[in-house]
Amino acid sequence: MTGADNHAHIKHLSFRTQAFINGQYVSTVSGETFECISPLNGQPLTSISACDTQDVDLAVTAARAAFEQGTWSHRPPAERKAILLSFAHLVAQHATELALLETIDMGKPISMSKEEDMDGVVQTIAWYAEACDKIYDEVAPATPHSVGLITREPLGVIAAVVPWNYPLLMAAWKFAPALAAGNSVIVKPAEQSPLTCLRVAELAAQAGIPDGVFQVLPGYGETAGQALGRHMDVDMVTFTGSTEIGKRFLCYAGESNMKHVSLECGGKTPNIIFADAPDLDAAAYDAGMAIFHNSGQVCSASSRLLIEESIHDTFLSAVQKVCDDMVPADPLDPDTTMGSMVDKNQMERVLSYIETGTQQGAELICGGKQVRQNTGGYFIEPTIFDRVTNDMRIAQEEIFGPVLSTLAFKNPEDAIQIANNTNYGLQASVWTRDINKAHKVARQLRAGSVNINNTDGGDISMPFGGYKQSGIGRDLSLHAYDKYTQLKSIYIELS
Ligand code: NAD
C-alpha cells in the first residue's frame, strides 16, 4: 500500500477504547477517560478508559476465578497450543490494521510496525504456543526407594505492565509465555500507546482464550500500574519500562504480598569498534541504524559509540553519512525509515538532553533539532555528539531518543572500562576480526547480551535482559517460560 492508501485507510479504523475485563469491553467504574493523541500531528485520536483500583479489583477477581476454575490453567497443553496458534493466526490476519494502529498511536514508520512489530508478535505467540506441549518436568535422582518429581506449575495471576516503544510486541514478550504456561494475564499498556493491546484482546477471545484469562486495562501508571503492583492477589508483575519505575515495583511487592517481580529496564549500550573490524563500512552503517532505528526509542539502542583512536575520524565520518540519510518523514509512507517521538514530553526530554550535551562541552556534529513542525507532530532529526567524556550526562543517562554519544578509546582494557562504567548492563557490541579479542572482551562486558560484529543480534530462542540496573530476569527463550512457573517437589516413598 502507498502512503496515500494508508492515509485513506486510517480514516476507517475503529478504536477499542474500553477496558477488556472478563471477556468483554466495559467502561471503567469511575467513567474516567484520557485522551489518546497521535504523535504524527498532535491531534486527539480518541478517548480511552482510565482504569483505577476498582477496575483492577474486577480484573484480578476474574483472573483468579478463571485460574481456579482451570478453564485454561488445567487445560491439556496441546489444547492451549492449538488456541494460541489460532490467536497468532488471527493477529497475522489483522496485521495491516494493527500496524496502522501502532503507527498512528506511537509514531514509528509503518514498514517497521508491520515487519518488525506485528511479524514479531505473531512469531512470539506461535513460538510459545509450540512450547506448550514440548516441555517435560523432571525426575530427581533421589533414593532408590522413592520417586522425586519436580514439576512446574503456573504462578496464577500475572500483571504485565509494558512501555510504549514497542507497544504490542513488548506485551507479547510477556503474555505469550505466561499464557503458554497456563497463567491468567492482565496487560496494562502504556498510556501513550494503548490501541493495539486493546484491539488484540478480542482476537484472543475469538481464538478461544477463556474469559478472565487475557484482560487489558488501559490507564495511567500511577493509578492502574500501581494498583496492580500493590494488589494482594496478583502473583507476579512482569514489567518493561524505565529503571526508575522498575524500582518502584520492587517496593510495591515488598509492601504488599511479596509477589514475583521481573524487570526489563533501561540501557546505555556501548558499541565498541576496533580498528580491525571485518568491514568498517558495514560497522558504520550498523552503528547509525543501531541508534536511529525507532528514533532511538529502543532499550538496547547502541547510544554510546566507542571508536578506537586510530580510526576515529574516518569511522565517524562514515556514521555521519547514515545520519544524513535518515530523514524523519511521514510514518505512514512505506518508504519512511524514521518516524516521530512517541509524544511531546518525550520530544522535549530528548531536546533538553541535546542542550545538556552542548552545555557540558560535547561537540554536536549533526542534527539536534525538532523538524516537521508544520505537521504538528513530534519529530527529531538524528543527532551525533563527538568528544563525549564518560562523566557527561549524555554518556551516563538513558536519553531514549536519536542521540549518539561518541567516545574514543586506546586499547581493549580502556574500551572495557568505559563500556562498563554505567549503571546499566542490557546489551553491548564488539567489532573485531580477532576471535580471541572478541571473546575476551565479551566475557568482561557486564551486559545481558553481547553481539559480535553486529548490533541487532539475538533470537527468540535466546534470553534477553539486563545486568545491573537494566533489570532482573529475562524475556524470550524457554527461560522466560520458566519464570511464569514455580517449582513443586513431590516426593513419593515407595513401600
Ligand atoms: P515507564 O517506566 O515510564 O513506563 C512503563 C510502564 O509503567 C507504563 O505502562 C507506565 O504506565 C507504567 N508506570 C509508570 N509509572 C508507574 C508507577 N508509578 N507505578 C506503576 N506503573 C507505572 O517507561 P516508558 O517511558 O513507557 O518506556 C521507556 C522505558 O522502557 C525506557 O527506560 C526503556 O529502556 C525501557 N524499555 C526496556 C526494555 C527492555 O527490554 N529492557 C524494552 C523496552 C523499553
XYZ file of C-alpha atoms and ligand atoms in Angstrom:
539
model
C 0.000 0.000 0.000
C 1.176 3.547 -0.716
C 1.298 6.364 1.809
C -1.904 7.762 0.290
C -3.624 4.374 0.707
C -2.552 4.297 4.347
C -3.876 7.817 4.954
C -7.192 6.770 3.389
C -7.235 3.556 5.421
C -6.750 5.230 8.813
C -9.919 7.270 8.322
C -11.860 3.999 8.526
C -10.079 2.486 11.508
C -12.236 1.909 14.551
C -10.712 2.045 18.008
C -11.346 -0.181 21.015
C -11.358 2.306 23.857
C -12.685 0.432 26.901
C -11.030 -1.967 29.302
C -11.311 -5.645 28.356
C -12.395 -7.440 31.521
C -13.750 -10.968 31.836
C -14.314 -11.427 28.104
C -15.852 -8.068 27.237
C -15.153 -4.389 26.713
C -16.510 -2.402 29.667
C -16.410 1.218 30.847
C -14.425 1.965 33.946
C -16.307 2.072 37.256
C -15.451 5.769 37.625
C -16.262 6.614 33.994
C -12.901 8.445 33.742
C -11.099 8.610 30.408
C -7.897 10.077 28.985
C -7.076 11.433 25.557
C -5.108 9.359 23.097
C -3.035 11.766 20.974
C -1.314 10.878 17.711
C 2.361 11.934 17.669
C 2.114 12.256 13.880
C 0.176 15.516 14.159
C -0.524 16.200 17.841
C -4.251 15.632 17.271
C -6.515 13.508 19.504
C -7.426 10.101 18.082
C -9.970 9.058 20.701
C -10.684 8.882 24.448
C -9.586 5.795 26.366
C -10.904 4.382 29.642
C -8.659 5.296 32.567
C -8.712 2.285 34.890
C -8.095 2.652 38.587
C -8.049 0.376 41.644
C -11.730 -0.529 41.244
C -11.224 -1.822 37.701
C -8.029 -3.561 38.758
C -10.004 -5.365 41.503
C -12.601 -6.540 38.969
C -9.956 -7.814 36.565
C -7.932 -9.563 39.268
C -11.090 -11.250 40.615
C -11.958 -12.515 37.128
C -8.376 -13.635 36.511
C -8.241 -15.522 39.821
C -11.630 -17.167 39.228
C -10.568 -18.363 35.776
C -7.302 -19.663 37.190
C -9.029 -21.588 39.992
C -11.709 -22.986 37.673
C -8.927 -24.355 35.471
C -10.548 -23.334 32.182
C -7.037 -22.508 30.986
C -4.617 -23.477 33.745
C -5.716 -27.133 33.753
C -6.324 -27.434 30.065
C -4.213 -30.080 28.317
C -1.097 -28.365 26.929
C -1.905 -29.484 23.378
C -5.233 -27.644 23.587
C -3.558 -24.491 24.886
C -1.149 -24.780 21.978
C -3.956 -25.034 19.416
C -5.740 -21.976 20.836
C -2.559 -19.893 20.993
C -1.708 -20.860 17.415
C -5.116 -19.704 16.316
C -4.531 -16.453 18.266
C -1.243 -15.985 16.344
C -3.093 -16.668 13.106
C -5.735 -14.039 13.891
C -3.057 -11.445 14.682
C -1.407 -12.268 11.331
C -4.750 -11.831 9.544
C -5.195 -8.407 11.171
C -1.546 -7.351 10.841
C -2.217 -4.458 8.472
C -4.874 -2.941 10.708
C -2.748 -3.477 13.830
C 0.341 -1.965 12.168
C -1.645 1.139 11.198
C -2.932 1.462 14.752
C 0.610 1.141 16.095
C 1.963 3.774 13.739
C -0.677 6.422 14.372
C -0.576 5.796 18.130
C 3.202 5.567 18.607
C 4.769 7.255 15.578
C 7.051 4.537 14.214
C 7.284 4.015 10.425
C 4.588 1.752 9.009
C 7.149 -0.615 7.446
C 8.604 -1.177 10.899
C 5.190 -1.630 12.535
C 4.463 -4.375 10.016
C 7.769 -6.146 9.559
C 9.268 -5.817 12.992
C 6.399 -5.373 15.419
C 3.468 -7.379 14.008
C 5.616 -10.126 12.496
C 7.403 -10.295 15.843
C 4.127 -10.566 17.759
C 2.907 -13.413 15.550
C 6.241 -15.214 15.844
C 6.313 -14.782 19.634
C 2.806 -16.134 20.211
C 3.395 -19.061 17.848
C 6.810 -19.900 19.369
C 5.419 -20.148 22.900
C 2.325 -21.952 21.624
C 4.627 -24.610 20.212
C 6.471 -24.830 23.522
C 3.278 -25.735 25.449
C 3.356 -29.460 24.792
C 7.108 -29.950 24.469
C 8.363 -29.116 27.923
C 8.971 -32.016 30.268
C 9.203 -31.877 34.021
C 11.941 -33.667 35.959
C 12.515 -36.821 37.972
C 15.068 -36.237 40.724
C 17.984 -38.603 41.438
C 16.615 -39.210 44.960
C 16.859 -42.590 46.720
C 16.110 -45.990 45.104
C 13.105 -46.228 47.447
C 11.366 -43.109 46.279
C 10.204 -41.141 43.275
C 11.131 -37.484 43.357
C 9.098 -35.414 40.922
C 9.934 -31.796 40.199
C 7.015 -30.203 38.424
C 6.429 -26.711 37.068
C 3.105 -25.087 37.881
C 1.750 -21.788 36.574
C 2.080 -18.955 39.080
C -1.525 -17.760 38.851
C -2.404 -14.120 38.089
C 0.273 -12.233 36.155
C 0.193 -8.459 35.615
C 2.198 -7.322 32.569
C 2.984 -3.606 32.741
C 4.535 -2.513 29.456
C 6.057 0.565 27.758
C 5.226 2.491 24.602
C 8.234 1.901 22.338
C 7.061 -1.494 21.010
C 3.551 -1.413 22.478
C 2.182 -4.761 21.314
C 5.493 -6.578 20.865
C 6.697 -5.901 24.428
C 3.286 -7.057 25.691
C 3.560 -10.250 23.603
C 7.011 -11.000 25.046
C 5.185 -11.197 28.395
C 1.727 -12.564 27.689
C 2.757 -15.298 25.236
C 4.999 -17.300 27.630
C 2.755 -16.505 30.603
C -0.332 -17.830 28.783
C 1.565 -20.818 27.397
C 2.476 -21.784 30.966
C -1.213 -21.686 31.988
C -1.500 -18.355 33.820
C -4.190 -15.671 33.705
C -2.702 -12.424 32.370
C -3.679 -8.775 32.814
C -1.882 -6.379 30.434
C -1.504 -2.703 31.374
C -0.359 -0.879 28.228
C 1.428 2.475 28.464
C -0.977 5.422 28.449
C 0.848 6.782 25.355
C 0.041 3.740 23.196
C -2.892 1.549 24.285
C -4.624 0.908 20.928
C -3.066 -2.341 19.727
C -3.201 -4.144 23.083
C -6.880 -3.221 23.373
C -7.588 -4.487 19.854
C -5.874 -7.860 20.309
C -7.877 -8.600 23.459
C -10.906 -9.529 21.366
C -8.742 -11.536 18.968
C -7.542 -13.570 21.951
C -11.170 -14.205 22.950
C -12.073 -15.075 19.357
C -9.247 -17.615 19.299
C -10.797 -19.348 22.311
C -8.859 -17.976 25.290
C -11.453 -18.187 28.085
C -12.979 -15.200 29.884
C -10.739 -13.727 32.561
C -7.579 -15.337 31.193
C -6.461 -12.453 28.961
C -7.508 -8.958 30.032
C -6.336 -5.459 29.130
C -6.540 -2.473 31.480
C -5.601 0.869 29.949
C -4.760 3.671 32.354
C -2.076 5.713 33.997
C 0.939 4.152 35.640
C 0.405 5.945 38.940
C -3.136 4.531 39.224
C -3.685 1.323 37.239
C 0.002 0.312 37.224
C 0.476 0.958 40.915
C -2.799 -0.817 41.828
C -1.569 -3.948 40.015
C 1.837 -3.679 41.664
C 0.298 -3.440 45.134
C -2.551 -5.934 44.648
C -2.605 -8.725 47.242
C -3.950 -11.271 44.751
C -1.549 -10.669 41.861
C 1.147 -13.369 41.909
C 3.652 -11.673 39.653
C 4.359 -8.376 37.941
C 6.327 -8.620 34.747
C 7.441 -5.138 33.791
C 9.227 -3.450 30.929
C 9.978 0.225 31.299
C 12.304 2.667 32.981
C 14.673 1.748 35.779
C 13.030 4.362 37.994
C 9.594 2.727 37.757
C 11.091 -0.770 37.858
C 12.452 0.041 41.315
C 9.001 1.146 42.418
C 7.605 -2.272 41.528
C 10.131 -3.841 43.882
C 8.815 -1.557 46.645
C 5.166 -2.308 45.774
C 5.889 -6.040 46.024
C 7.714 -5.669 49.323
C 4.930 -3.551 50.762
C 2.167 -5.937 49.628
C 2.285 -9.707 49.096
C 5.917 -10.288 48.054
C 4.769 -11.081 44.521
C 7.382 -12.153 41.995
C 8.811 -9.208 40.060
C 10.566 -9.428 36.721
C 12.059 -6.215 35.350
C 13.298 -5.268 31.873
C 14.560 -1.731 32.281
C 16.742 0.857 30.611
C 20.063 0.620 28.838
C 23.089 2.609 27.666
C 24.526 0.133 25.189
C 28.210 0.512 24.260
C 29.108 -0.299 20.651
C 32.879 -0.947 20.571
C 34.604 -0.562 17.204
C 38.157 -1.881 16.968
C 40.332 -0.813 14.042
C 40.433 -4.456 12.888
C 36.647 -4.752 12.463
C 35.956 -7.052 9.494
C 34.088 -4.425 7.471
C 34.280 -0.855 8.714
C 31.659 0.411 6.254
C 29.181 -2.211 7.439
C 30.062 -1.393 11.043
C 29.477 2.326 10.438
C 26.105 1.711 8.798
C 25.118 -0.558 11.646
C 26.312 1.949 14.260
C 23.965 4.567 12.802
C 20.982 2.253 12.441
C 21.517 0.916 15.956
C 20.755 4.304 17.477
C 18.444 5.975 14.939
C 16.122 2.983 14.420
C 12.706 3.679 16.025
C 14.070 7.202 16.659
C 16.327 5.779 19.345
C 13.346 4.691 21.439
C 14.830 1.254 21.993
C 16.074 -0.009 25.365
C 19.049 -1.744 23.759
C 19.848 1.119 21.329
C 23.609 1.496 20.884
C 23.685 5.009 22.309
C 27.422 5.036 23.118
C 29.782 4.574 20.192
C 33.302 3.694 21.355
C 35.813 4.062 18.498
C 39.469 3.013 18.602
C 41.539 6.195 18.402
C 43.410 5.298 15.182
C 40.205 5.160 13.091
C 38.157 7.733 14.977
C 37.865 10.436 12.311
C 37.237 8.240 9.260
C 34.808 5.990 11.072
C 32.831 8.891 12.464
C 32.510 10.472 9.000
C 31.023 7.205 7.743
C 28.476 7.159 10.578
C 27.631 10.758 9.813
C 26.606 9.713 6.287
C 23.990 7.370 7.815
C 22.795 10.266 9.915
C 22.453 12.451 6.791
C 20.448 9.725 5.021
C 17.999 9.183 7.880
C 15.429 11.898 7.420
C 12.291 11.926 9.577
C 9.287 11.735 7.262
C 5.616 10.729 7.155
C 5.398 7.496 9.211
C 2.506 6.276 7.047
C 4.660 6.330 3.915
C 6.076 2.825 3.331
C 9.453 4.297 2.307
C 9.925 6.228 5.544
C 12.753 4.969 7.756
C 12.455 7.425 10.628
C 9.213 8.434 12.331
C 8.289 10.617 15.290
C 8.921 10.531 19.003
C 6.048 8.993 20.967
C 4.750 12.276 22.407
C 5.515 15.895 23.172
C 7.009 15.070 26.594
C 9.468 12.598 25.129
C 10.428 15.035 22.375
C 11.075 17.804 24.902
C 13.031 15.442 27.142
C 15.298 14.439 24.256
C 15.791 18.069 23.137
C 16.766 19.006 26.672
C 19.413 16.247 26.711
C 20.790 17.641 23.440
C 21.084 21.042 25.095
C 22.817 19.490 28.110
C 25.319 17.718 25.839
C 26.341 21.024 24.281
C 26.450 22.782 27.660
C 28.711 20.086 29.109
C 31.212 20.522 26.273
C 30.409 17.738 23.787
C 30.650 18.676 20.109
C 27.384 18.496 18.166
C 28.363 17.293 14.719
C 24.940 16.716 13.179
C 21.224 17.035 13.879
C 19.957 18.314 17.192
C 16.673 19.942 16.215
C 12.959 19.325 16.021
C 11.789 19.023 12.397
C 8.477 18.791 10.526
C 6.893 21.284 12.947
C 4.342 22.158 10.274
C 2.734 18.727 10.736
C 2.049 19.381 14.438
C 3.943 16.124 15.144
C 6.952 15.388 17.328
C 9.931 14.667 15.078
C 13.634 14.989 15.946
C 16.469 14.671 13.444
C 19.229 12.103 14.034
C 21.882 13.647 16.237
C 25.559 12.844 16.846
C 27.851 14.187 19.541
C 31.615 13.783 19.354
C 34.200 14.379 22.097
C 31.929 12.993 24.746
C 33.523 12.001 28.036
C 32.062 9.254 30.149
C 31.171 11.572 33.021
C 28.795 13.657 30.882
C 25.075 13.138 31.388
C 24.612 12.201 27.721
C 27.081 9.332 28.275
C 25.526 8.114 31.506
C 21.749 8.641 31.312
C 19.284 6.903 29.050
C 18.048 9.530 26.572
C 15.711 7.214 24.662
C 15.952 9.286 21.501
C 18.021 9.502 18.279
C 21.125 10.840 20.009
C 24.522 9.166 19.636
C 27.394 9.884 22.024
C 30.841 9.158 20.594
C 33.882 8.373 22.741
C 37.427 7.379 21.754
C 39.455 4.569 23.348
C 43.090 3.468 23.199
C 43.100 -0.320 23.783
C 40.774 -3.204 24.825
C 41.204 -2.531 28.568
C 40.292 1.116 28.060
C 37.221 0.129 25.977
C 36.018 -2.344 28.608
C 36.485 0.205 31.380
C 34.444 2.859 29.540
C 31.799 0.340 28.445
C 31.221 -0.975 31.966
C 31.274 2.431 33.615
C 27.476 2.868 33.718
C 24.582 1.796 35.924
C 23.129 -0.152 33.014
C 24.032 -3.532 31.532
C 21.460 -4.543 28.955
C 23.486 -5.102 25.800
C 26.889 -4.425 24.204
C 28.536 -4.902 20.808
C 32.110 -5.602 19.804
C 33.504 -5.327 16.269
C 36.807 -7.078 15.515
C 38.054 -9.848 13.258
C 40.266 -11.168 16.087
C 38.232 -14.020 17.580
C 40.347 -14.140 20.746
C 39.906 -10.441 21.395
C 36.179 -10.714 20.681
C 35.730 -13.487 23.252
C 37.919 -11.904 25.888
C 36.168 -8.551 25.637
C 32.687 -10.155 25.502
C 33.363 -12.033 28.727
C 34.430 -8.895 30.553
C 31.462 -6.798 29.489
C 28.795 -6.619 32.161
C 25.754 -6.961 29.904
C 22.962 -9.489 29.418
C 23.668 -9.783 25.676
C 26.858 -9.192 23.714
C 26.771 -9.015 19.915
C 29.961 -9.720 17.977
C 30.234 -7.921 14.619
C 26.565 -6.883 14.706
C 24.346 -4.729 16.882
C 20.884 -6.158 16.471
C 21.539 -9.845 17.006
C 19.683 -12.199 19.264
C 16.949 -14.659 18.612
C 13.657 -15.600 20.216
C 15.419 -18.761 21.440
C 17.936 -16.679 23.452
C 17.191 -14.864 26.707
C 17.085 -11.069 26.684
C 17.534 -8.930 29.773
C 19.883 -6.907 31.838
C 22.742 -6.916 34.291
C 22.906 -4.210 36.964
C 20.094 -1.637 36.848
C 18.896 -2.842 33.450
C 16.725 -5.352 35.207
C 16.049 -8.635 36.922
C 15.016 -11.709 34.962
C 14.893 -12.449 31.255
C 12.361 -12.245 28.436
C 12.348 -14.600 25.413
C 13.540 -18.212 25.201
C 12.352 -21.023 27.436
C 13.922 -19.191 30.393
C 11.032 -16.727 30.101
C 8.523 -19.596 30.105
C 10.130 -20.846 33.321
C 9.783 -17.529 35.089
C 5.980 -17.710 34.789
C 6.009 -21.024 36.657
C 7.003 -22.181 40.105
C 8.575 -25.462 41.033
C 6.838 -28.084 43.151
C 8.708 -31.082 44.546
C 6.567 -34.193 45.042
C 8.339 -36.909 46.992
C 6.803 -40.391 46.854
C 8.064 -43.006 49.313
C 7.849 -46.450 47.709
C 6.566 -49.124 50.059
P 7.910 3.931 32.127
O 8.722 3.261 33.160
O 7.585 5.355 32.320
O 6.503 3.195 31.946
C 6.415 1.815 31.713
C 5.069 1.335 32.208
O 4.996 1.565 33.615
C 3.879 2.065 31.596
O 2.820 1.149 31.387
C 3.501 3.064 32.665
O 2.132 3.436 32.650
C 3.819 2.291 33.930
N 4.098 3.174 35.069
C 4.565 4.455 35.033
N 4.631 4.957 36.288
C 4.204 3.980 37.131
C 4.054 3.892 38.541
N 4.353 4.915 39.346
N 3.603 2.738 39.057
C 3.287 1.693 38.252
N 3.388 1.720 36.922
C 3.857 2.843 36.362
O 8.672 3.646 30.766
P 8.265 4.149 29.322
O 8.609 5.601 29.269
O 6.882 3.712 28.977
O 9.255 3.300 28.397
C 10.562 3.640 28.198
C 11.476 2.837 29.098
O 11.266 1.441 28.867
C 12.930 3.076 28.808
O 13.622 3.248 30.009
C 13.370 1.795 28.124
O 14.722 1.493 28.260
C 12.510 0.780 28.777
N 12.421 -0.431 27.950
C 13.131 -1.540 28.338
C 13.094 -2.693 27.563
C 13.859 -3.924 27.969
O 13.532 -4.994 27.476
N 14.853 -3.824 28.836
C 12.317 -2.726 26.405
C 11.614 -1.594 26.041
C 11.673 -0.442 26.834
